[in-house]
DNA sequence: CAGGGCCGTGACAGTTGTGTGACAAAAAAC
DNA sequence: GTTTTTTGTCACACAACTGTCACGGCCCTG
């Protein structure tokens, strides 16, 4: 499930992106109309979160162009009190809108509602695979290749989700902390503990980790036996 | 072609009525929820134009009641800026919405579009099936695969109906609250209680739920064993 | 060999989330 | 009007989740 987030306020855009990623979306960012339009053409996303006030091409115009080519759900971000924006936005084809300021949770709920409405099909198959592992982000259940499934806590889920997105790579400690706790949370102790808890659930022998490798002084990596590549 | 127009603003209602009559509709008027409901039961109209803000029973409730018994097309009239109303309105079964202020011509165009769309699709009965469960929304009775039928309360009915619409998926707490109570109602305690009551009716052993699964920190899901229908 | 990072591990407490029963308020049925 | 059903509120126990800390082992450097 791919989402395109467009807002010239980079901080806000990052917050939205973080929230959506945590909910299992793959997020592309853009900070102005032209970029947004190119990004949309490049990899057609499943949903667009679009600020109205943008440098260059404004949100309405982007919305109209997208609507000419596709039914991709579009959620507009408007400033409170600009009711005309909303009316106009829905007129040019937006599916829903959220007025700033809003809570990230609210936005996610809205996004899901729109996706549900537009595509009557199952909204999200948030299933990730990597080697013998498959992770269902909705249920937070991870299946190992020995057929067992383990229920993960929210943080464990975020961690394994990010690792499976970047298998066979070394991810630095700070990168991991950022992705699990966000910009202002988390320290090394917590990550160490989280890795420990995850290992104890998914490693056949936690003392000799198969999946999660430690690179001392740097970070961790998820080892996936390379199939015939 | 009979139309029921409901709006507490008598002037506006008259304008709409006039326009629709000019377009060949036979129009019945109502200015509050109770009257609307009675009028609808009296002579079942072909289409309903329904203001959201009504004295007494509000538009959502009228919409829901009508939807329980029939597929009659419903167009909601919402005030611009009340974006929640739109989302919730479509959720409880409205077919389309028009934001005030609007031009009568616009309303007529929408009405025709909806009528065209609805008449194409076959009417659906109010019976839902999912795995061993079957739910009759009219009688609000749910049958489990062990042959027992349980009478559900209105809220329980809405909850199970929504779960059965999205089986084998995890629905977030907020999504469920939105769907059962609407944009401004309901909190987590109430949902917890409702889940509890529903479980105690349909689960063979409420301590070990078969159907309704809990994902701590996220929400709930209806588990249906995938078998051949 | 000593000391200092770094890491794995276990234990523990604080916080939050969840299931459950009881009860009152409200609504609906009679 | 009364009675029954339905719904909201609250309290409490228990479970899940997370953060913190301490200890011991390993590797490296001096």
Short mmCIF file of C-alpha atoms (C1' of nucleotides) in Angstrom, two decimals:
data_model
loop_
_atom_site.label_atom_id
_atom_site.label_comp_id
_atom_site.label_asym_id
_atom_site.label_seq_id
_atom_site.Cartn_x
_atom_site.Cartn_y
_atom_site.Cartn_z
CA UNK A 1 0.00 0.00 0.00
CA UNK A 2 1.80 3.10 -1.27
CA UNK A 3 0.98 6.62 -0.11
CA UNK A 4 2.10 9.94 -1.55
CA UNK A 5 2.27 12.71 1.04
CA UNK A 6 2.51 16.28 -0.21
CA UNK A 7 3.03 19.21 2.12
CA UNK A 8 5.45 22.12 1.96
CA UNK A 9 5.78 22.06 5.72
CA UNK A 10 8.51 19.49 5.97
CA UNK A 11 8.05 18.86 9.65
CA UNK A 12 4.38 18.13 9.26
CA UNK A 13 5.06 16.00 6.21
CA UNK A 14 7.52 13.96 8.20
CA UNK A 15 5.07 13.45 11.02
CA UNK A 16 2.43 12.24 8.60
CA UNK A 17 4.92 10.00 6.87
CA UNK A 18 6.05 8.49 10.11
CA UNK A 19 2.52 7.74 11.20
CA UNK A 20 1.56 6.20 7.91
CA UNK A 21 4.69 4.09 7.82
CA UNK A 22 3.93 2.84 11.27
CA UNK A 23 0.57 1.77 9.92
CA UNK A 24 2.19 -0.23 7.20
CA UNK A 25 2.14 2.22 4.32
CA UNK A 26 5.07 2.80 2.07
CA UNK A 27 5.40 6.57 1.92
CA UNK A 28 6.73 8.88 -0.77
CA UNK A 29 7.20 12.55 0.07
CA UNK A 30 6.90 15.71 -1.97
CA UNK A 31 7.07 19.33 -0.88
CA UNK A 32 5.74 21.18 -3.88
CA UNK A 33 3.25 20.70 -6.67
CA UNK A 34 5.64 19.90 -9.48
CA UNK A 35 7.45 17.24 -7.51
CA UNK A 36 4.15 15.81 -6.34
CA UNK A 37 2.94 15.50 -9.89
CA UNK A 38 6.13 13.79 -11.02
CA UNK A 39 6.09 11.46 -8.04
CA UNK A 40 2.55 10.49 -8.80
CA UNK A 41 3.40 9.72 -12.40
CA UNK A 42 6.51 7.82 -11.42
CA UNK A 43 5.00 5.21 -9.17
CA UNK A 44 1.25 5.38 -9.00
CA UNK A 45 0.39 5.39 -5.31
CA UNK A 46 -2.72 3.91 -3.76
CA UNK A 47 -3.63 7.06 -1.91
CA UNK A 48 -2.58 10.69 -1.94
CA UNK A 49 -2.50 13.03 1.05
CA UNK A 50 -2.35 16.48 -0.42
CA UNK A 51 -1.93 19.90 1.13
CA UNK A 52 -3.84 22.64 -0.62
CA UNK A 53 -1.31 25.43 -0.19
CA UNK A 54 1.74 24.51 -2.18
CA UNK A 55 4.45 26.50 -3.88
CA UNK A 56 4.17 26.26 -7.65
CA UNK A 57 1.21 24.23 -8.76
CA UNK A 58 -1.29 24.26 -5.94
CA UNK A 59 -3.06 21.29 -4.44
CA UNK A 60 -6.25 21.75 -6.43
CA UNK A 61 -4.42 21.63 -9.69
CA UNK A 62 -2.51 18.52 -8.67
CA UNK A 63 -5.77 16.97 -7.60
CA UNK A 64 -7.43 17.78 -10.89
CA UNK A 65 -4.59 16.35 -12.93
CA UNK A 66 -4.55 13.16 -10.96
CA UNK A 67 -8.30 12.85 -11.27
CA UNK A 68 -8.03 13.14 -15.03
CA UNK A 69 -6.06 9.96 -15.13
CA UNK A 70 -7.12 7.89 -12.20
CA UNK A 71 -9.51 7.27 -9.34
CA UNK A 72 -6.74 7.15 -6.79
CA UNK A 73 -8.19 8.30 -3.48
CA UNK A 74 -7.13 11.82 -2.55
CA UNK A 75 -7.35 13.37 0.90
CA UNK A 76 -6.92 17.12 1.04
CA UNK A 77 -5.32 18.96 3.93
CA UNK A 78 -6.97 22.32 4.39
CA UNK A 79 -6.62 25.06 6.93
CA UNK A 80 -9.52 25.45 9.30
CA UNK A 81 -11.82 28.27 8.34
CA UNK A 82 -11.21 27.98 4.63
CA UNK A 83 -14.47 26.26 3.90
CA UNK A 84 -14.37 27.32 0.29
CA UNK A 85 -11.27 25.23 -0.17
CA UNK A 86 -13.16 22.20 0.94
CA UNK A 87 -16.08 22.75 -1.38
CA UNK A 88 -13.77 23.46 -4.25
CA UNK A 89 -11.58 20.52 -3.38
CA UNK A 90 -14.41 18.04 -3.40
CA UNK A 91 -15.53 19.59 -6.66
CA UNK A 92 -12.24 18.90 -8.38
CA UNK A 93 -12.39 15.32 -7.28
CA UNK A 94 -10.96 14.93 -3.80
CA UNK A 95 -12.47 12.07 -1.83
CA UNK A 96 -12.21 13.54 1.63
CA UNK A 97 -10.45 16.24 3.52
CA UNK A 98 -8.96 16.91 6.92
CA UNK A 99 -8.64 20.36 8.42
CA UNK A 100 -5.43 21.39 10.11
CA UNK A 101 -4.62 20.98 12.85
CA UNK A 102 -5.41 17.30 13.06
CA UNK A 103 -4.15 14.29 14.94
CA UNK A 104 -2.17 11.73 12.96
CA UNK A 105 -4.54 9.08 14.20
CA UNK A 106 -7.43 10.96 12.69
CA UNK A 107 -5.71 11.14 9.35
CA UNK A 108 -5.00 7.44 9.31
CA UNK A 109 -8.58 6.63 10.19
CA UNK A 110 -9.75 8.84 7.36
CA UNK A 111 -7.32 7.27 4.92
CA UNK A 112 -8.57 3.82 5.77
CA UNK A 113 -12.17 4.92 5.48
CA UNK A 114 -11.57 6.36 2.04
CA UNK A 115 -9.70 3.30 0.87
CA UNK A 116 -12.51 1.13 2.13
CA UNK A 117 -15.08 3.22 0.36
CA UNK A 118 -13.31 3.54 -2.94
CA UNK A 119 -12.04 0.04 -3.32
CA UNK A 120 -14.60 -2.32 -1.95
CA UNK A 121 -11.91 -4.95 -1.98
CA UNK A 122 -9.87 -5.85 1.04
CA UNK A 123 -8.23 -2.61 2.12
CA UNK A 124 -4.82 -3.82 3.01
CA UNK A 125 -2.85 -6.95 2.78
CA UNK A 126 -0.03 -5.76 4.94
CA UNK A 127 1.91 -8.96 4.47
CA UNK A 128 5.67 -8.86 4.16
CA UNK A 129 7.89 -11.69 3.10
CA UNK A 130 11.62 -12.15 3.35
CA UNK A 131 13.13 -15.54 2.94
CA UNK A 132 11.45 -17.93 5.30
CA UNK A 133 9.80 -15.16 7.26
CA UNK A 134 6.42 -13.69 6.63
CA UNK A 135 4.98 -10.94 8.75
CA UNK A 136 1.38 -9.81 8.94
CA UNK A 137 1.50 -6.22 10.16
CA UNK A 138 -2.22 -6.12 10.86
CA UNK A 139 -2.23 -9.04 13.20
CA UNK A 140 1.34 -8.45 14.23
CA UNK A 141 2.02 -12.12 13.63
CA UNK A 142 5.26 -13.45 12.29
CA UNK A 143 5.63 -16.89 10.76
CA UNK A 144 9.01 -18.53 10.61
CA UNK A 145 9.87 -21.17 8.05
CA UNK A 146 9.40 -23.93 10.61
CA UNK A 147 5.71 -23.18 10.46
CA UNK A 148 5.35 -21.53 13.81
CA UNK A 149 3.66 -18.19 14.20
CA UNK A 150 4.51 -15.76 16.92
CA UNK A 151 2.53 -12.84 18.20
CA UNK A 152 4.64 -9.70 18.40
CA UNK A 153 4.24 -6.56 20.44
CA UNK A 154 3.77 -3.27 18.56
CA UNK A 155 7.41 -2.27 18.89
CA UNK A 156 8.66 -5.70 17.94
CA UNK A 157 6.42 -5.52 14.92
CA UNK A 158 7.85 -2.21 13.80
CA UNK A 159 11.35 -3.49 14.19
CA UNK A 160 10.92 -6.72 12.26
CA UNK A 161 8.92 -4.88 9.64
CA UNK A 162 11.75 -2.50 9.02
CA UNK A 163 14.35 -5.24 9.04
CA UNK A 164 12.39 -7.24 6.51
CA UNK A 165 12.15 -4.20 4.32
CA UNK A 166 15.94 -4.09 4.25
CA UNK A 167 17.16 -7.66 4.41
CA UNK A 168 20.83 -8.59 4.19
CA UNK A 169 21.88 -5.08 5.04
CA UNK A 170 23.50 -3.56 8.04
CA UNK A 171 21.26 -1.01 9.69
CA UNK A 172 22.86 1.35 12.16
CA UNK A 173 21.64 1.59 15.69
CA UNK A 174 20.45 5.16 15.23
CA UNK A 175 18.56 4.30 12.07
CA UNK A 176 16.74 1.52 13.82
CA UNK A 177 15.91 3.67 16.81
CA UNK A 178 14.53 6.34 14.51
CA UNK A 179 12.29 3.91 12.72
CA UNK A 180 10.95 2.24 15.79
CA UNK A 181 10.55 5.08 18.26
CA UNK A 182 10.61 8.12 16.03
CA UNK A 183 12.90 11.12 16.11
CA UNK A 184 12.74 11.82 19.84
CA UNK A 185 12.26 8.47 21.45
CA UNK A 186 14.39 5.55 22.33
CA UNK A 187 17.98 4.93 23.35
CA UNK A 188 20.44 2.13 22.86
CA UNK A 189 19.40 0.21 25.93
CA UNK A 190 15.86 0.03 24.69
CA UNK A 191 16.93 -1.18 21.29
CA UNK A 192 19.15 -3.81 22.83
CA UNK A 193 16.27 -5.02 24.92
CA UNK A 194 13.90 -5.01 21.96
CA UNK A 195 16.32 -7.01 19.84
CA UNK A 196 16.64 -9.45 22.68
CA UNK A 197 12.90 -9.89 23.00
CA UNK A 198 12.45 -10.31 19.29
CA UNK A 199 15.20 -12.88 19.10
CA UNK A 200 13.80 -14.87 21.96
CA UNK A 201 10.60 -15.18 19.99
CA UNK A 202 11.83 -15.95 16.53
CA UNK A 203 15.28 -17.47 16.84
CA UNK A 204 15.34 -21.24 17.24
CA UNK A 205 18.40 -20.80 19.44
CA UNK A 206 18.68 -17.26 20.76
CA UNK A 207 22.26 -17.84 21.77
CA UNK A 208 23.20 -18.49 18.15
CA UNK A 209 21.08 -16.09 16.15
CA UNK A 210 20.13 -17.24 12.69
CA UNK A 211 18.15 -14.29 11.49
CA UNK A 212 19.27 -11.20 13.35
CA UNK A 213 22.96 -10.61 13.16
CA UNK A 214 24.88 -8.25 15.43
CA UNK A 215 27.55 -5.99 14.03
CA UNK A 216 29.33 -4.81 17.08
CA UNK A 217 29.66 -1.05 17.31
CA UNK A 218 27.45 -0.45 14.31
CA UNK A 219 24.06 -2.07 14.33
CA UNK A 220 22.11 -5.11 13.26
CA UNK A 221 21.09 -6.87 10.09
CA UNK A 222 18.53 -9.42 9.02
CA UNK A 223 20.11 -12.41 7.34
CA UNK A 224 18.10 -14.05 4.66
CA UNK A 225 19.61 -17.02 2.87
CA UNK A 226 19.91 -15.84 -0.71
CA UNK A 227 17.71 -17.95 -2.87
CA UNK A 228 18.72 -18.49 -6.45
CA UNK A 229 19.38 -14.95 -7.48
CA UNK B 1 -41.35 8.72 -9.35
CA UNK B 2 -41.93 9.73 -5.73
CA UNK B 3 -39.43 11.78 -3.71
CA UNK B 4 -39.36 12.46 0.01
CA UNK B 5 -37.69 15.75 0.91
CA UNK B 6 -36.70 16.31 4.51
CA UNK B 7 -35.34 19.62 5.77
CA UNK B 8 -36.26 21.72 8.78
CA UNK B 9 -35.67 24.85 6.77
CA UNK B 10 -39.11 25.15 5.20
CA UNK B 11 -38.03 27.66 2.62
CA UNK B 12 -35.23 25.50 1.37
CA UNK B 13 -37.45 22.44 1.44
CA UNK B 14 -39.97 24.26 -0.71
CA UNK B 15 -37.33 25.29 -3.19
CA UNK B 16 -36.13 21.72 -3.52
CA UNK B 17 -39.68 20.46 -3.80
CA UNK B 18 -40.47 22.98 -6.48
CA UNK B 19 -37.44 22.03 -8.51
CA UNK B 20 -38.08 18.34 -8.24
CA UNK B 21 -41.75 18.74 -9.16
CA UNK B 22 -40.70 20.67 -12.22
CA UNK B 23 -38.54 17.71 -13.13
CA UNK B 24 -41.48 15.38 -12.90
CA UNK B 25 -41.18 14.06 -9.38
CA UNK B 26 -44.06 13.70 -6.99
CA UNK B 27 -42.80 15.26 -3.77
CA UNK B 28 -43.66 14.61 -0.13
CA UNK B 29 -42.30 16.99 2.51
CA UNK B 30 -41.20 16.51 6.09
CA UNK B 31 -39.53 18.94 8.46
CA UNK B 32 -38.31 16.71 11.26
CA UNK B 33 -37.02 13.23 11.76
CA UNK B 34 -40.12 11.63 13.20
CA UNK B 35 -42.35 12.90 10.44
CA UNK B 36 -39.81 11.84 7.86
CA UNK B 37 -39.75 8.34 9.24
CA UNK B 38 -43.55 8.10 9.23
CA UNK B 39 -43.80 9.53 5.76
CA UNK B 40 -41.30 7.04 4.50
CA UNK B 41 -43.21 4.14 6.01
CA UNK B 42 -46.53 5.47 4.73
CA UNK B 43 -45.75 5.59 1.06
CA UNK B 44 -42.40 4.20 0.19
CA UNK B 45 -40.75 6.81 -2.03
CA UNK B 46 -38.26 6.13 -4.80
CA UNK B 47 -35.70 8.55 -3.48
CA UNK B 48 -35.05 10.47 -0.28
CA UNK B 49 -33.39 13.86 0.03
CA UNK B 50 -32.42 14.16 3.64
CA UNK B 51 -30.98 16.98 5.69
CA UNK B 52 -28.56 15.86 8.38
CA UNK B 53 -29.47 18.41 11.01
CA UNK B 54 -33.02 17.76 12.05
CA UNK B 55 -34.96 18.35 15.22
CA UNK B 56 -35.72 15.10 17.00
CA UNK B 57 -34.26 12.11 15.22
CA UNK B 58 -31.35 13.32 13.13
CA UNK B 59 -30.70 12.57 9.52
CA UNK B 60 -28.20 9.82 10.20
CA UNK B 61 -30.66 7.87 12.26
CA UNK B 62 -33.40 8.26 9.69
CA UNK B 63 -30.96 7.14 7.05
CA UNK B 64 -29.97 4.11 9.05
CA UNK B 65 -33.54 3.09 9.72
CA UNK B 66 -34.47 3.38 6.10
CA UNK B 67 -31.39 1.42 5.10
CA UNK B 68 -32.35 -1.38 7.46
CA UNK B 69 -35.47 -1.96 5.49
CA UNK B 70 -34.76 -0.89 1.98
CA UNK B 71 -32.28 0.17 -0.66
CA UNK B 72 -34.12 3.34 -1.49
CA UNK B 73 -31.56 5.86 -2.72
CA UNK B 74 -30.74 8.52 -0.15
CA UNK B 75 -29.02 11.81 -0.78
CA UNK B 76 -27.78 13.64 2.28
CA UNK B 77 -27.69 17.38 2.64
CA UNK B 78 -24.75 18.42 4.76
CA UNK B 79 -23.37 21.75 5.78
CA UNK B 80 -20.00 22.50 4.30
CA UNK B 81 -17.22 22.23 6.79
CA UNK B 82 -18.81 19.27 8.54
CA UNK B 83 -16.61 16.80 6.80
CA UNK B 84 -17.23 14.12 9.39
CA UNK B 85 -20.87 14.11 8.47
CA UNK B 86 -20.10 13.12 4.93
CA UNK B 87 -17.91 10.22 5.85
CA UNK B 88 -20.29 8.98 8.47
CA UNK B 89 -23.31 9.51 6.25
CA UNK B 90 -21.90 7.33 3.52
CA UNK B 91 -21.01 4.81 6.15
CA UNK B 92 -24.56 4.45 7.40
CA UNK B 93 -25.78 3.87 3.91
CA UNK B 94 -26.36 7.13 2.12
CA UNK B 95 -25.78 6.95 -1.62
CA UNK B 96 -24.54 10.46 -2.19
CA UNK B 97 -24.34 13.82 -0.54
CA UNK B 98 -24.65 17.46 -1.49
CA UNK B 99 -23.12 20.21 0.59
CA UNK B 100 -25.08 23.33 1.33
CA UNK B 101 -25.30 25.73 -0.25
CA UNK B 102 -26.04 24.07 -3.56
CA UNK B 103 -27.92 24.91 -6.69
CA UNK B 104 -31.20 23.06 -7.21
CA UNK B 105 -29.96 22.00 -10.59
CA UNK B 106 -27.01 20.31 -8.96
CA UNK B 107 -29.28 18.40 -6.64
CA UNK B 108 -31.47 17.17 -9.45
CA UNK B 109 -28.43 16.03 -11.39
CA UNK B 110 -27.22 14.06 -8.39
CA UNK B 111 -30.62 12.54 -7.82
CA UNK B 112 -30.84 11.32 -11.40
CA UNK B 113 -27.32 9.94 -11.23
CA UNK B 114 -28.09 8.01 -8.08
CA UNK B 115 -31.34 6.65 -9.42
CA UNK B 116 -29.60 5.50 -12.55
CA UNK B 117 -26.86 3.84 -10.58
CA UNK B 118 -29.13 2.06 -8.13
CA UNK B 119 -31.61 0.80 -10.68
CA UNK B 120 -28.79 -0.93 -12.48
CA UNK B 121 -27.68 -3.00 -9.56
CA UNK B 122 -29.88 -5.73 -8.27
CA UNK B 123 -31.47 -5.09 -4.91
CA UNK B 124 -29.73 -6.96 -2.18
CA UNK B 125 -31.37 -8.61 0.74
CA UNK B 126 -30.35 -7.72 4.22
CA UNK B 127 -28.79 -11.11 4.91
CA UNK B 128 -25.09 -11.39 5.42
CA UNK B 129 -23.10 -14.58 5.56
CA UNK B 130 -19.53 -15.14 6.60
CA UNK B 131 -18.30 -18.61 7.29
CA UNK B 132 -20.61 -20.28 9.75
CA UNK B 133 -22.28 -17.03 10.67
CA UNK B 134 -25.32 -15.54 9.06
CA UNK B 135 -26.86 -12.29 10.14
CA UNK B 136 -30.29 -11.00 9.31
CA UNK B 137 -30.13 -7.23 9.63
CA UNK B 138 -33.90 -6.84 9.48
CA UNK B 139 -34.64 -9.09 12.40
CA UNK B 140 -31.24 -8.44 13.98
CA UNK B 141 -30.79 -12.14 14.44
CA UNK B 142 -27.52 -13.93 14.13
CA UNK B 143 -27.17 -17.65 13.53
CA UNK B 144 -24.01 -19.46 14.46
CA UNK B 145 -22.96 -22.67 12.78
CA UNK B 146 -24.15 -24.71 15.73
CA UNK B 147 -27.69 -23.87 14.68
CA UNK B 148 -28.47 -21.43 17.43
CA UNK B 149 -29.87 -18.01 16.69
CA UNK B 150 -29.31 -15.03 18.93
CA UNK B 151 -31.21 -11.79 19.08
CA UNK B 152 -28.86 -8.82 18.97
CA UNK B 153 -29.29 -5.27 20.14
CA UNK B 154 -29.05 -2.50 17.54
CA UNK B 155 -25.46 -1.66 18.40
CA UNK B 156 -24.43 -5.28 18.50
CA UNK B 157 -26.03 -5.67 15.11
CA UNK B 158 -24.07 -2.81 13.64
CA UNK B 159 -20.86 -4.16 15.03
CA UNK B 160 -21.25 -7.72 13.79
CA UNK B 161 -22.56 -6.46 10.48
CA UNK B 162 -19.46 -4.40 9.96
CA UNK B 163 -17.18 -7.19 11.09
CA UNK B 164 -18.83 -9.61 8.72
CA UNK B 165 -18.34 -7.13 5.93
CA UNK B 166 -14.62 -7.27 6.62
CA UNK B 167 -13.88 -10.78 7.75
CA UNK B 168 -10.37 -11.99 8.50
CA UNK B 169 -9.13 -8.46 8.80
CA UNK B 170 -8.06 -6.40 11.72
CA UNK B 171 -10.13 -3.31 12.22
CA UNK B 172 -8.74 -0.57 14.41
CA UNK B 173 -10.55 0.53 17.51
CA UNK B 174 -11.21 3.96 16.06
CA UNK B 175 -12.60 2.58 12.84
CA UNK B 176 -15.00 0.39 14.74
CA UNK B 177 -16.09 3.22 17.01
CA UNK B 178 -16.63 5.43 14.01
CA UNK B 179 -18.77 2.85 12.33
CA UNK B 180 -20.89 1.93 15.31
CA UNK B 181 -21.41 5.26 17.03
CA UNK B 182 -20.56 7.80 14.38
CA UNK B 183 -18.07 10.64 14.32
CA UNK B 184 -18.81 12.12 17.73
CA UNK B 185 -20.03 9.21 19.78
CA UNK B 186 -18.46 6.35 21.56
CA UNK B 187 -15.23 5.76 23.41
CA UNK B 188 -13.04 2.79 24.05
CA UNK B 189 -14.85 1.70 27.15
CA UNK B 190 -18.07 1.43 25.25
CA UNK B 191 -16.50 -0.58 22.47
CA UNK B 192 -14.89 -2.91 24.97
CA UNK B 193 -18.23 -3.46 26.60
CA UNK B 194 -19.97 -4.00 23.29
CA UNK B 195 -17.41 -6.54 22.20
CA UNK B 196 -17.87 -8.28 25.50
CA UNK B 197 -21.62 -8.47 25.10
CA UNK B 198 -21.39 -9.69 21.56
CA UNK B 199 -18.88 -12.33 22.50
CA UNK B 200 -20.99 -13.58 25.35
CA UNK B 201 -23.77 -14.16 22.86
CA UNK B 202 -21.97 -15.75 19.98
CA UNK B 203 -18.81 -17.31 21.33
CA UNK B 204 -19.17 -20.87 22.57
CA UNK B 205 -16.54 -20.09 25.18
CA UNK B 206 -16.16 -16.35 25.72
CA UNK B 207 -12.89 -16.85 27.57
CA UNK B 208 -11.36 -18.38 24.43
CA UNK B 209 -12.87 -16.44 21.57
CA UNK B 210 -13.28 -18.32 18.32
CA UNK B 211 -14.71 -15.61 16.16
CA UNK B 212 -13.68 -12.23 17.49
CA UNK B 213 -9.95 -11.88 17.87
CA UNK B 214 -8.22 -9.19 19.93
CA UNK B 215 -5.05 -7.49 18.82
CA UNK B 216 -3.84 -5.63 21.82
CA UNK B 217 -3.26 -1.97 21.16
CA UNK B 218 -4.82 -2.11 17.72
CA UNK B 219 -8.31 -3.46 17.45
CA UNK B 220 -10.36 -6.50 16.70
CA UNK B 221 -10.98 -8.86 13.83
CA UNK B 222 -13.54 -11.45 12.85
CA UNK B 223 -11.93 -14.78 12.13
CA UNK B 224 -13.63 -16.93 9.57
CA UNK B 225 -12.07 -20.27 8.75
CA UNK B 226 -11.55 -20.20 5.01
CA UNK B 227 -13.50 -23.09 3.63
CA UNK B 228 -15.31 -23.71 0.42
CA UNK B 229 -18.70 -22.09 0.36
"C1'" DC C 1 46.99 -7.93 32.86
"C1'" DA C 2 43.71 -4.06 33.77
"C1'" DG C 3 40.23 -1.10 32.20
"C1'" DG C 4 36.65 0.44 29.21
"C1'" DG C 5 33.24 -0.11 25.77
"C1'" DC C 6 29.79 -2.92 23.91
"C1'" DC C 7 26.60 -6.56 24.10
"C1'" DG C 8 23.36 -10.34 25.85
"C1'" DT C 9 20.53 -11.54 29.49
"C1'" DG C 10 17.49 -11.71 33.32
"C1'" DA C 11 14.72 -9.35 36.72
"C1'" DC C 12 11.63 -5.88 38.03
"C1'" DA C 13 8.43 -2.00 38.15
"C1'" DG C 14 5.43 1.37 35.98
"C1'" DT C 15 2.26 2.10 32.61
"C1'" DT C 16 -1.19 0.97 29.59
"C1'" DG C 17 -4.65 -2.08 27.59
"C1'" DT C 18 -8.24 -5.65 28.16
"C1'" DG C 19 -11.97 -8.73 30.14
"C1'" DT C 20 -15.49 -8.84 33.30
"C1'" DG C 21 -19.16 -7.99 36.51
"C1'" DA C 22 -22.25 -4.76 38.70
"C1'" DC C 23 -25.14 -1.00 38.45
"C1'" DA C 24 -27.62 3.15 36.90
"C1'" DA C 25 -29.52 5.82 33.21
"C1'" DA C 26 -32.00 5.83 29.11
"C1'" DA C 27 -34.88 3.97 25.68
"C1'" DA C 28 -38.21 0.93 24.07
"C1'" DA C 29 -41.96 -2.17 24.72
"C1'" DC C 30 -46.07 -3.13 26.94
"C1'" DG D 1 -48.32 4.38 33.93
"C1'" DT D 2 -45.04 -0.21 34.43
"C1'" DT D 3 -41.80 -3.54 32.89
"C1'" DT D 4 -38.17 -5.02 29.92
"C1'" DT D 5 -34.39 -4.14 26.98
"C1'" DT D 6 -30.60 -1.60 25.78
"C1'" DT D 7 -26.81 1.30 26.64
"C1'" DG D 8 -23.32 4.01 29.25
"C1'" DT D 9 -20.32 4.23 33.38
"C1'" DC D 10 -17.39 2.57 36.73
"C1'" DA D 11 -14.26 -0.36 39.36
"C1'" DC D 12 -11.19 -3.99 39.65
"C1'" DA D 13 -8.22 -7.87 38.37
"C1'" DC D 14 -5.27 -9.42 35.20
"C1'" DA D 15 -2.50 -9.44 31.18
"C1'" DA D 16 0.48 -7.15 27.87
"C1'" DC D 17 3.82 -3.94 26.96
"C1'" DT D 18 7.64 -1.07 27.77
"C1'" DG D 19 11.49 1.19 30.16
"C1'" DT D 20 15.20 0.69 33.53
"C1'" DC D 21 18.82 -1.39 35.77
"C1'" DA D 22 22.44 -4.49 37.07
"C1'" DC D 23 25.47 -8.16 36.15
"C1'" DG D 24 28.65 -10.89 33.51
"C1'" DG D 25 31.04 -11.94 29.25
"C1'" DC D 26 33.56 -10.61 25.21
"C1'" DC D 27 36.79 -7.92 22.59
"C1'" DC D 28 39.88 -4.34 22.13
"C1'" DT D 29 43.51 -1.17 23.56
"C1'" DG D 30 46.97 0.37 26.37
#
